[in-house]
PDB file of C-alpha atoms in Angstrom:
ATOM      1  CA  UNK A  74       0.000   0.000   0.000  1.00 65.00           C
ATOM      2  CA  UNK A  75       1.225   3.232  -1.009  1.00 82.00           C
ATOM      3  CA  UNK A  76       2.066   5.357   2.018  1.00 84.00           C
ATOM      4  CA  UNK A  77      -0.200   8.175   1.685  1.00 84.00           C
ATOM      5  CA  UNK A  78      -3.304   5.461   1.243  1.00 81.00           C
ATOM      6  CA  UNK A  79      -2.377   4.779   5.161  1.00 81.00           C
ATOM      7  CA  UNK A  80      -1.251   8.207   6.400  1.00 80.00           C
ATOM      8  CA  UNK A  81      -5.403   9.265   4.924  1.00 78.00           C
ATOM      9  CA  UNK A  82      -7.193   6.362   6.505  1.00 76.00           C
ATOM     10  CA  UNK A  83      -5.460   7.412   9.630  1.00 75.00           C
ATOM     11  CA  UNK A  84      -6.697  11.217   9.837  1.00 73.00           C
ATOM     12  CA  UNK A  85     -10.107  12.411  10.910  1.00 63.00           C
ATOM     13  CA  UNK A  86     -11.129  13.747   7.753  1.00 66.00           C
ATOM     14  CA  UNK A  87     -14.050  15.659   8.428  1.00 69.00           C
ATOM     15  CA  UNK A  88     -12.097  19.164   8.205  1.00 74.00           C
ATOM     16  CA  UNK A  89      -9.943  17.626   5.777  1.00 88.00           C
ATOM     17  CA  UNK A  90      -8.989  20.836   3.648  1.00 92.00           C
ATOM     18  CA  UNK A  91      -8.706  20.761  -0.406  1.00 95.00           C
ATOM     19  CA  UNK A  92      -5.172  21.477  -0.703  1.00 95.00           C
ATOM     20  CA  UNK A  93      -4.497  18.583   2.278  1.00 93.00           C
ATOM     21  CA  UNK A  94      -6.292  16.454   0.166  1.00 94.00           C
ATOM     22  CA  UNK A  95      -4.428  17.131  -2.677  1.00 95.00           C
ATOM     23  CA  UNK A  96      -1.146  16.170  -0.923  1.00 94.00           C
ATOM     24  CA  UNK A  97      -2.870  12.911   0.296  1.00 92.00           C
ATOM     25  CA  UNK A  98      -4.018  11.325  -3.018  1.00 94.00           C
ATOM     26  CA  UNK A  99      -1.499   9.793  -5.723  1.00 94.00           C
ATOM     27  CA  UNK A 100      -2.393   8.612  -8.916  1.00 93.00           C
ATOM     28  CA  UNK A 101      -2.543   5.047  -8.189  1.00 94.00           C
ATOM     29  CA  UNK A 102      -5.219   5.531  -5.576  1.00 95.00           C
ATOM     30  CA  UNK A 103      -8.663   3.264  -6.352  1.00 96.00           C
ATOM     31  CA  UNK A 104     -10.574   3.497  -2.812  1.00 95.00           C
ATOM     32  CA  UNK A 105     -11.167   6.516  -1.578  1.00 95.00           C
ATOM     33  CA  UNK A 106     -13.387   7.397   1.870  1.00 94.00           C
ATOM     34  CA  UNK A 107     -14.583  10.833   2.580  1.00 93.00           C
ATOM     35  CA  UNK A 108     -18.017  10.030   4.738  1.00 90.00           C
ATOM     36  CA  UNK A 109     -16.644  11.576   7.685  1.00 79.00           C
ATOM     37  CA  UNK A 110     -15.854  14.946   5.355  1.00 90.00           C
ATOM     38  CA  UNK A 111     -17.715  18.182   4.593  1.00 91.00           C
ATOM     39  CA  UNK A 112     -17.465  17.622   0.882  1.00 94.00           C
ATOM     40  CA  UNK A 113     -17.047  21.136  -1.526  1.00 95.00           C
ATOM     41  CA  UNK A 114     -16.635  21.690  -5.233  1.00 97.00           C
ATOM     42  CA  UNK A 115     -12.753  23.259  -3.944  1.00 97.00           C
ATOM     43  CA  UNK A 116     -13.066  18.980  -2.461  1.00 96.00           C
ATOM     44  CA  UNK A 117     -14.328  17.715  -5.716  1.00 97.00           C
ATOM     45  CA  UNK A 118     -12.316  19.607  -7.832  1.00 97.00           C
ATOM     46  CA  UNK A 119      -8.841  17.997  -6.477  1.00 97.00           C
ATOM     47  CA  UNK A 120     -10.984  14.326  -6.451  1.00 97.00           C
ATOM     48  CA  UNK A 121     -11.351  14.613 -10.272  1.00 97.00           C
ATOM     49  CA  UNK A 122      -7.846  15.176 -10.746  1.00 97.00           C
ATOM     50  CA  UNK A 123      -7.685  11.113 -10.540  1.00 96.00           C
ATOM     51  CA  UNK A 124      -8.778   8.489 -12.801  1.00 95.00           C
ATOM     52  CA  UNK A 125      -8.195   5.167 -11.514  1.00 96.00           C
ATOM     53  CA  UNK A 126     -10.976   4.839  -8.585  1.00 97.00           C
ATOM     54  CA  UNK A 127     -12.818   1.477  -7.686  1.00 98.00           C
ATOM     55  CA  UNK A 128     -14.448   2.514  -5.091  1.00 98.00           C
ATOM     56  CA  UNK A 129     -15.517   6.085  -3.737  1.00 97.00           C
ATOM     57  CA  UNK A 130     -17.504   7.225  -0.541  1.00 96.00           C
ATOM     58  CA  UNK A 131     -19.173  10.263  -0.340  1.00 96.00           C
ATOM     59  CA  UNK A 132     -21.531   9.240   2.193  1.00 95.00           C
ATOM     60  CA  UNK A 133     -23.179  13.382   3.371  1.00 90.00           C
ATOM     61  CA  UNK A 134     -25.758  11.568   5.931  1.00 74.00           C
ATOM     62  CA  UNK A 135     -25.729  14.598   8.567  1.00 62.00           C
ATOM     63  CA  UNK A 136     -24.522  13.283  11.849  1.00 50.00           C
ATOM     64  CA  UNK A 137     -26.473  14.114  14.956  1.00 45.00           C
ATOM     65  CA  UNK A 138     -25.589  17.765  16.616  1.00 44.00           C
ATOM     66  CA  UNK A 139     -25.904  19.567  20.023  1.00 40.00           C
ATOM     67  CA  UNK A 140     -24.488  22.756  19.108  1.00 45.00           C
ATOM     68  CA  UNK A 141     -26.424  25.819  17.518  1.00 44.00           C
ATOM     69  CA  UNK A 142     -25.145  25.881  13.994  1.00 47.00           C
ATOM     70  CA  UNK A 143     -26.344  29.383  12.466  1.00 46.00           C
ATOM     71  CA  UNK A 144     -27.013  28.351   8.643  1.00 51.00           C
ATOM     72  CA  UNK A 145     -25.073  30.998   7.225  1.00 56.00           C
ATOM     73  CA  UNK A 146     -21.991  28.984   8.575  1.00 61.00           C
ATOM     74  CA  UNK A 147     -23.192  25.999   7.336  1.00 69.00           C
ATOM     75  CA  UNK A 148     -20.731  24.634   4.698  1.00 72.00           C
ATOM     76  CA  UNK A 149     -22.948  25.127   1.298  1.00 81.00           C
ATOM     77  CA  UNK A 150     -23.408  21.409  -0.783  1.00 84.00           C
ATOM     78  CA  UNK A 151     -21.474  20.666  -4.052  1.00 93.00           C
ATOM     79  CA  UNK A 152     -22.990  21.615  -7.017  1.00 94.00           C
ATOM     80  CA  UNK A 153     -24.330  19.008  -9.548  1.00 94.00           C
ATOM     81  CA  UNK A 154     -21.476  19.962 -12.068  1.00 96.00           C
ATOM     82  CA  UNK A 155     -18.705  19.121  -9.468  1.00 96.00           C
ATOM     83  CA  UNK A 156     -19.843  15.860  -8.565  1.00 97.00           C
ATOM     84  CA  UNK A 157     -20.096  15.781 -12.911  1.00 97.00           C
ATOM     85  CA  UNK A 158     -16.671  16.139 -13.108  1.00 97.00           C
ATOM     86  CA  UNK A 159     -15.650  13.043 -10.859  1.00 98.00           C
ATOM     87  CA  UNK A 160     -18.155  10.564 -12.458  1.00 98.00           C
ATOM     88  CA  UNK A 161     -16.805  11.855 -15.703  1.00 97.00           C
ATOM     89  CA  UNK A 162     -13.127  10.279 -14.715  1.00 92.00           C
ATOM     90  CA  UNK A 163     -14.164   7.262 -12.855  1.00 96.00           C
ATOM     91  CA  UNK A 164     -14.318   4.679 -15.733  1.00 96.00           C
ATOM     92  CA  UNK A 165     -13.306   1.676 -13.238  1.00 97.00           C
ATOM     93  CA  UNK A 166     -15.840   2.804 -10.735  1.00 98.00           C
ATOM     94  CA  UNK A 167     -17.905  -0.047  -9.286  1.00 98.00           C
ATOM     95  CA  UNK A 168     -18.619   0.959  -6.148  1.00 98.00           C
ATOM     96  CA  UNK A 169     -20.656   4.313  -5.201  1.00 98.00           C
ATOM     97  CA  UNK A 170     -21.848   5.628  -2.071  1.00 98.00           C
ATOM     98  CA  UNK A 171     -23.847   9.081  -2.154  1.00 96.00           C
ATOM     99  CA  UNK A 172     -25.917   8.801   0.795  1.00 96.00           C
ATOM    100  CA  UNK A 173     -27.581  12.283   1.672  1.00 93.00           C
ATOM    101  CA  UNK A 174     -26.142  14.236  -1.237  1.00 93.00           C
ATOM    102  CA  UNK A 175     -28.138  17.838  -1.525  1.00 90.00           C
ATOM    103  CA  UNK A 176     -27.848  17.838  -5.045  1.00 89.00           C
ATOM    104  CA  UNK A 177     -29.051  14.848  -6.913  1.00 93.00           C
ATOM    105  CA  UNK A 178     -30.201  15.532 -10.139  1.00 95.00           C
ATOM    106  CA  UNK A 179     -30.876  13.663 -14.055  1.00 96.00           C
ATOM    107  CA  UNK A 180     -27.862  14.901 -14.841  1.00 96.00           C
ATOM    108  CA  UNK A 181     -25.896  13.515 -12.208  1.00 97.00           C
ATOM    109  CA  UNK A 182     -27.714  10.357 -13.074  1.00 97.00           C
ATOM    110  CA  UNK A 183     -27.013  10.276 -16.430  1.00 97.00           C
ATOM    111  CA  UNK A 184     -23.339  10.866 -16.371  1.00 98.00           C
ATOM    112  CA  UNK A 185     -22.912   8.037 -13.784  1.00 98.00           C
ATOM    113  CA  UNK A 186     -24.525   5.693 -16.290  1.00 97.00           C
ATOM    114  CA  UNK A 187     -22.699   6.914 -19.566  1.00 97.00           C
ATOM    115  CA  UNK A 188     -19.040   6.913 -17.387  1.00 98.00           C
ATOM    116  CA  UNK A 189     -19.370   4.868 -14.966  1.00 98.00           C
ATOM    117  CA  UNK A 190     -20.734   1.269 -16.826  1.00 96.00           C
ATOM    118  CA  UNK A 191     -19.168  -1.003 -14.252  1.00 98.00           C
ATOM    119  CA  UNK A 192     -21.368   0.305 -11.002  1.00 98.00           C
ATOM    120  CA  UNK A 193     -22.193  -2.847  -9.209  1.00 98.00           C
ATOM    121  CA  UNK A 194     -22.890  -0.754  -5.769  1.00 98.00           C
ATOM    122  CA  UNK A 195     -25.141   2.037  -5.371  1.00 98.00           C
ATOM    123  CA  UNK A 196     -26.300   4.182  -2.551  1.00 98.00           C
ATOM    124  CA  UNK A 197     -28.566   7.257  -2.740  1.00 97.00           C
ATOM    125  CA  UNK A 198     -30.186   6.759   0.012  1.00 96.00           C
ATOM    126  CA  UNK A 199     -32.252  10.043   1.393  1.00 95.00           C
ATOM    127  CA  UNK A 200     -30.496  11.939  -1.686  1.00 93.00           C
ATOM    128  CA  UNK A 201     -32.330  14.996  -2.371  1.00 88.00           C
ATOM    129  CA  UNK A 202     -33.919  16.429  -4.148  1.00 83.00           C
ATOM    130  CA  UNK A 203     -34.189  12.669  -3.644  1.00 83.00           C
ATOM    131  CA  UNK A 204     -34.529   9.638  -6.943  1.00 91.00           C
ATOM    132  CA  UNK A 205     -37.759  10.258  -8.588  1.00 95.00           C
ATOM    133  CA  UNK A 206     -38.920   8.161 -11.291  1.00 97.00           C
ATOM    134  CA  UNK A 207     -36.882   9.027 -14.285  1.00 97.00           C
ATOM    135  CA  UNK A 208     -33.610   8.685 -12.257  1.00 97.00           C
ATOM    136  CA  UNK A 209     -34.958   5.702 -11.318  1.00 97.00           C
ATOM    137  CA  UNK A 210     -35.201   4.867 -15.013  1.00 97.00           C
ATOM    138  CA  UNK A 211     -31.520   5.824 -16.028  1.00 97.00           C
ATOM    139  CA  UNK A 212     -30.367   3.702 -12.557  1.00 97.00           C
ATOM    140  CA  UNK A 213     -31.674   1.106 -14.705  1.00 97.00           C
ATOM    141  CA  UNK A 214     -29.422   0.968 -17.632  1.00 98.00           C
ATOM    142  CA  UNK A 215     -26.675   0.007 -15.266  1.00 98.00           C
ATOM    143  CA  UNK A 216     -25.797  -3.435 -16.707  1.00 97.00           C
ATOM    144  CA  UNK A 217     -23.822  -4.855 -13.888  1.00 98.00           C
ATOM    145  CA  UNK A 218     -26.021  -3.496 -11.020  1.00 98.00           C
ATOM    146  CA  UNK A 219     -26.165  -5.898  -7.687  1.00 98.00           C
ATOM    147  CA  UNK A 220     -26.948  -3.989  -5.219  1.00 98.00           C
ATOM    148  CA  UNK A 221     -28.796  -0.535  -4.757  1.00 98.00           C
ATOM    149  CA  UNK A 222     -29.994   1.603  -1.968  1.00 97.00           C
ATOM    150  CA  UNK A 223     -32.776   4.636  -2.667  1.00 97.00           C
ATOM    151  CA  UNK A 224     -33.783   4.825   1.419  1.00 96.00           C
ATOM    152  CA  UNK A 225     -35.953   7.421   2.549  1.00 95.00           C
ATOM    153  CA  UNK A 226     -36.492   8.854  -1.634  1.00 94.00           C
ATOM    154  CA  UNK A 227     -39.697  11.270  -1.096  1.00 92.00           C
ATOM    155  CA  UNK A 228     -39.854  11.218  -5.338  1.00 94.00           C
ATOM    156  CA  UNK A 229     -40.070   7.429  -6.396  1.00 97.00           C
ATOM    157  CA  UNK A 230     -43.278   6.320  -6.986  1.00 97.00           C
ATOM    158  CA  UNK A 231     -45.210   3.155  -8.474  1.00 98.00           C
ATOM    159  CA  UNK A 232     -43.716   4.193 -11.872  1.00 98.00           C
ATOM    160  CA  UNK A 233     -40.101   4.155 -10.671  1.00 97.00           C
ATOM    161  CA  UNK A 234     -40.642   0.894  -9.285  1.00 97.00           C
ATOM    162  CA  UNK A 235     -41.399  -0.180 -12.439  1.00 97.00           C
ATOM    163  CA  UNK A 236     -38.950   1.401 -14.443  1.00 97.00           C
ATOM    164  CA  UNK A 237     -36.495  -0.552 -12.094  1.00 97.00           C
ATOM    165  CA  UNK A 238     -38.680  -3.968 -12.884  1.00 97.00           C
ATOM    166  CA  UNK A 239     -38.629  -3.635 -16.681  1.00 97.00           C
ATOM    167  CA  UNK A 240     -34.883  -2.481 -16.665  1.00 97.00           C
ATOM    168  CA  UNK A 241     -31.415  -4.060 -17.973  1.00 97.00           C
ATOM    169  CA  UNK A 242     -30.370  -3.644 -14.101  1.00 98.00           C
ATOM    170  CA  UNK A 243     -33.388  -6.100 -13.135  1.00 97.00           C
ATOM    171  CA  UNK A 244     -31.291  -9.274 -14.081  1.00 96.00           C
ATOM    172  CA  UNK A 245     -28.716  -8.353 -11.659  1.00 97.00           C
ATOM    173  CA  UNK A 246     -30.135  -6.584  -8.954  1.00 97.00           C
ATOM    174  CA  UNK A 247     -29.708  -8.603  -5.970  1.00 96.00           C
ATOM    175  CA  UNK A 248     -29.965  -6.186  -2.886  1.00 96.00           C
ATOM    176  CA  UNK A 249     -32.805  -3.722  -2.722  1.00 97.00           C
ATOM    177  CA  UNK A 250     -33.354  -1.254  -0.545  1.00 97.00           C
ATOM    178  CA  UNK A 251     -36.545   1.116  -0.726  1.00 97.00           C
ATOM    179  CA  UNK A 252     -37.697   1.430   2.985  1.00 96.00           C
ATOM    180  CA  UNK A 253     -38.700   4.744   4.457  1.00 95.00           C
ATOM    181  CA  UNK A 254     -40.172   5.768   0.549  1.00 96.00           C
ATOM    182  CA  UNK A 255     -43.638   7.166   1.359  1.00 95.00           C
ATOM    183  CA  UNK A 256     -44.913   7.546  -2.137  1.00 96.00           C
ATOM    184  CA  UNK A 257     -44.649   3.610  -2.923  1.00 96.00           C
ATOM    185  CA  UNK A 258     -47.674   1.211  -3.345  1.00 97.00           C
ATOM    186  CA  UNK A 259     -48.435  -2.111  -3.648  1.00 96.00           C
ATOM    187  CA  UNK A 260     -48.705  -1.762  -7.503  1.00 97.00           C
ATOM    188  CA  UNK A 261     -45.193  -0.840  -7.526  1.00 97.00           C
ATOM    189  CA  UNK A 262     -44.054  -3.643  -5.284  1.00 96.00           C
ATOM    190  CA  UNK A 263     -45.758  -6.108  -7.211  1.00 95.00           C
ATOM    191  CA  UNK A 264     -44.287  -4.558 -11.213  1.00 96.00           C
ATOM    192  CA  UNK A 265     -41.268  -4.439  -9.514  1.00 96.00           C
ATOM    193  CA  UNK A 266     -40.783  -8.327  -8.095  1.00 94.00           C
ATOM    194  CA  UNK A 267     -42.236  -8.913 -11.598  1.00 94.00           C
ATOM    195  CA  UNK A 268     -39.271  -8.216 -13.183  1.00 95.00           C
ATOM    196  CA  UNK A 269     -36.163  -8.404 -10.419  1.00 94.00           C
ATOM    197  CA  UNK A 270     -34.813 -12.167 -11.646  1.00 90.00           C
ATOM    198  CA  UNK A 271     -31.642 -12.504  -9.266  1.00 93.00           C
ATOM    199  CA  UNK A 272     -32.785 -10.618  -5.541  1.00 93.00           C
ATOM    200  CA  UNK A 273     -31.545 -11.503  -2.634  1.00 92.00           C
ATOM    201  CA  UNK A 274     -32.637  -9.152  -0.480  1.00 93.00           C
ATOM    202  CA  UNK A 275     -35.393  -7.040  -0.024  1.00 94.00           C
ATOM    203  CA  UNK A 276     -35.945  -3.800   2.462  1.00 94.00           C
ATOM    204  CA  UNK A 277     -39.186  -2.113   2.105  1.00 94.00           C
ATOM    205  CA  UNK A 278     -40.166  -1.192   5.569  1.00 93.00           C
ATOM    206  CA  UNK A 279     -41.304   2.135   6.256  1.00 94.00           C
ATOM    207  CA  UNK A 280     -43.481   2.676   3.475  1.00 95.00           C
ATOM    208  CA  UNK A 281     -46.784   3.636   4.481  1.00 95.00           C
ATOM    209  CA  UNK A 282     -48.511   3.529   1.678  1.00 95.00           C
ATOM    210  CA  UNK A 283     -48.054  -0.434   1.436  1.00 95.00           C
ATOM    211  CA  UNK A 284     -50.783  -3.000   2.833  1.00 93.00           C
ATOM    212  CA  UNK A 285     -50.664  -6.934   3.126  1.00 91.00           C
ATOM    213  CA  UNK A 286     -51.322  -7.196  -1.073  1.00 93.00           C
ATOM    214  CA  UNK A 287     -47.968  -7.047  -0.933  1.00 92.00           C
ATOM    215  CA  UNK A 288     -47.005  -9.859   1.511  1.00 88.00           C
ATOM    216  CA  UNK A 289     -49.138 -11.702  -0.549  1.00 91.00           C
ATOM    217  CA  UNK A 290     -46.881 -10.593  -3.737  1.00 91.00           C
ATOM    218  CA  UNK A 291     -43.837 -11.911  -1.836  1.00 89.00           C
ATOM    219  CA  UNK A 292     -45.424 -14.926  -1.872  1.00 88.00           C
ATOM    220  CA  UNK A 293     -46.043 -15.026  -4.716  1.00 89.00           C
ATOM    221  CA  UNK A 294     -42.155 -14.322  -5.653  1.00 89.00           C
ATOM    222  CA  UNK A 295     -40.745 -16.729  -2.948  1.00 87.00           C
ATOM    223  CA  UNK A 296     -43.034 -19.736  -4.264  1.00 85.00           C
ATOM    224  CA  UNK A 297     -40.849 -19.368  -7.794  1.00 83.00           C
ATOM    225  CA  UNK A 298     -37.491 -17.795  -6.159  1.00 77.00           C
ATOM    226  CA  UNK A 299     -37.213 -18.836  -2.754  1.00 70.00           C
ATOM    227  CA  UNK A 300     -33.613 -20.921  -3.368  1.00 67.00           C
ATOM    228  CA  UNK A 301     -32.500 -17.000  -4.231  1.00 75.00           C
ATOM    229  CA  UNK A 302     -33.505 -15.060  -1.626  1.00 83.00           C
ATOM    230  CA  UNK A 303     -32.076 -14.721   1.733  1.00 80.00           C
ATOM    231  CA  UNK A 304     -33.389 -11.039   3.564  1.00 82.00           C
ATOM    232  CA  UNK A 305     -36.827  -9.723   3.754  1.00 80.00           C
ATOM    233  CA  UNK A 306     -37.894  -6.755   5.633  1.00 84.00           C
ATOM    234  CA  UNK A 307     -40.995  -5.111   5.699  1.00 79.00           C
ATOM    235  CA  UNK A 308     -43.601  -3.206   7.640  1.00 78.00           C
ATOM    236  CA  UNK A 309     -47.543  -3.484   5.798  1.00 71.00           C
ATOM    237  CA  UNK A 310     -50.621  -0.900   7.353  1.00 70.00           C
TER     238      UNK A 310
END
């Protein structure tokens, strides 16, 4: 392991500056961690400078607080052409984590599928303005797709659902996670398991818009793909 790769996993990074960051990262690097950090375009700007990443973190899931934070000190988020400019360089990329990222747009999702083809983990869970139902759609195209997270979306509905059940990413989906999305149905839990030919796991509690019709549809799915699946959560009202 190259030395800086061990001097970085060692330092809290959450005030990690730009230029810091700059002198931490080497060309070779291909996992890089930055949950902890109060990502910046200044941050994503130095990020982009490298183009052989595997796997990147940029978990922004606020952590809890107990100090008065007046919001004009608040760091502001990234804009959608910063984070852009990574996708654009991470060819190798497989593995993505974007948890509670402020600015989650079509156009973020569309450059992650046209530059990033081998994503096989995804997390944009509580993303906002959150995965509606034409991201959803463009999640889809991603060939080599196993496992994806869209926790807590307040824009996926039915139709999203579906777009994921009649996509290219259906045949390899095996972890799903859609719990805490209040705009889903049972319709959309049943077009989805239509489709999804290789899950594993399934998280859908939370939702309170879903009844027992869709215990029933897991059924349903179990009685032709129970030597698949090994998780299910749910909560039905």
């Amino acid at each position: 392991p190259h030395i800086k790769d061990k001097i970085r996993r060692s330092l809290r990074c959450r005030h990690l500056s730009p230029d810091l960051l700059q002198a931490l990262l080497h060309k070779n690097v291909t996992d890089l961690d930055l949950e902890d950090l109060e990502i910046t375009d200044s941050h994503l700007e130095v990020v982009s400078r490298y183009k052989n990443y595997r796997k990147l973190n940029l978990n922004q899931t606020k952590k809890p607080s107990f100090k008065a934070i007046e919001k004009e000190n608040e760091t502001p988020p990234p804009c959608e052409s910063s984070i852009c400019q990574v996708l654009q360089s991470c060819r190798y990329l497989h593995t993505l984590f974007m948890a509670g990222w402020q600015s989650m747009t079509l156009e973020v999702m569309t450059t992650l599928v046209t530059s990033c083809p081998h994503i096989r983990f995804l997390d944009l869970g509580h993303c906002r303005p959150g995965l509606d139902d034409r991201m959803a759609a463009k999640v889809g195209e991603l060939s080599r797709l196993e496992s994806l997270s869209v926790t807590g979306s307040t824009a996926i509905t039915d139709v999203g659902l579906s777009n994921i059940g009649a996509s290219q990413a259906a045949a390899t989906i095996k972890e799903l996670r859609i719990n805490k999305c209040r705009e889903i149905t049972d319709e959309g839990i049943e077009m989805l398991l239509m489709g999804l030919e290789a899950l594993e796991i399934l998280i859908f509690n939370g939702c309170p818009k879903v009844t027992d019709e869709s215990r029933l549809a897991l059924d349903r799915y179990l009685r032709e793909h129970r030597v698949n699946v090994r998780q299910l959560s749910w909560t039905v009202y």
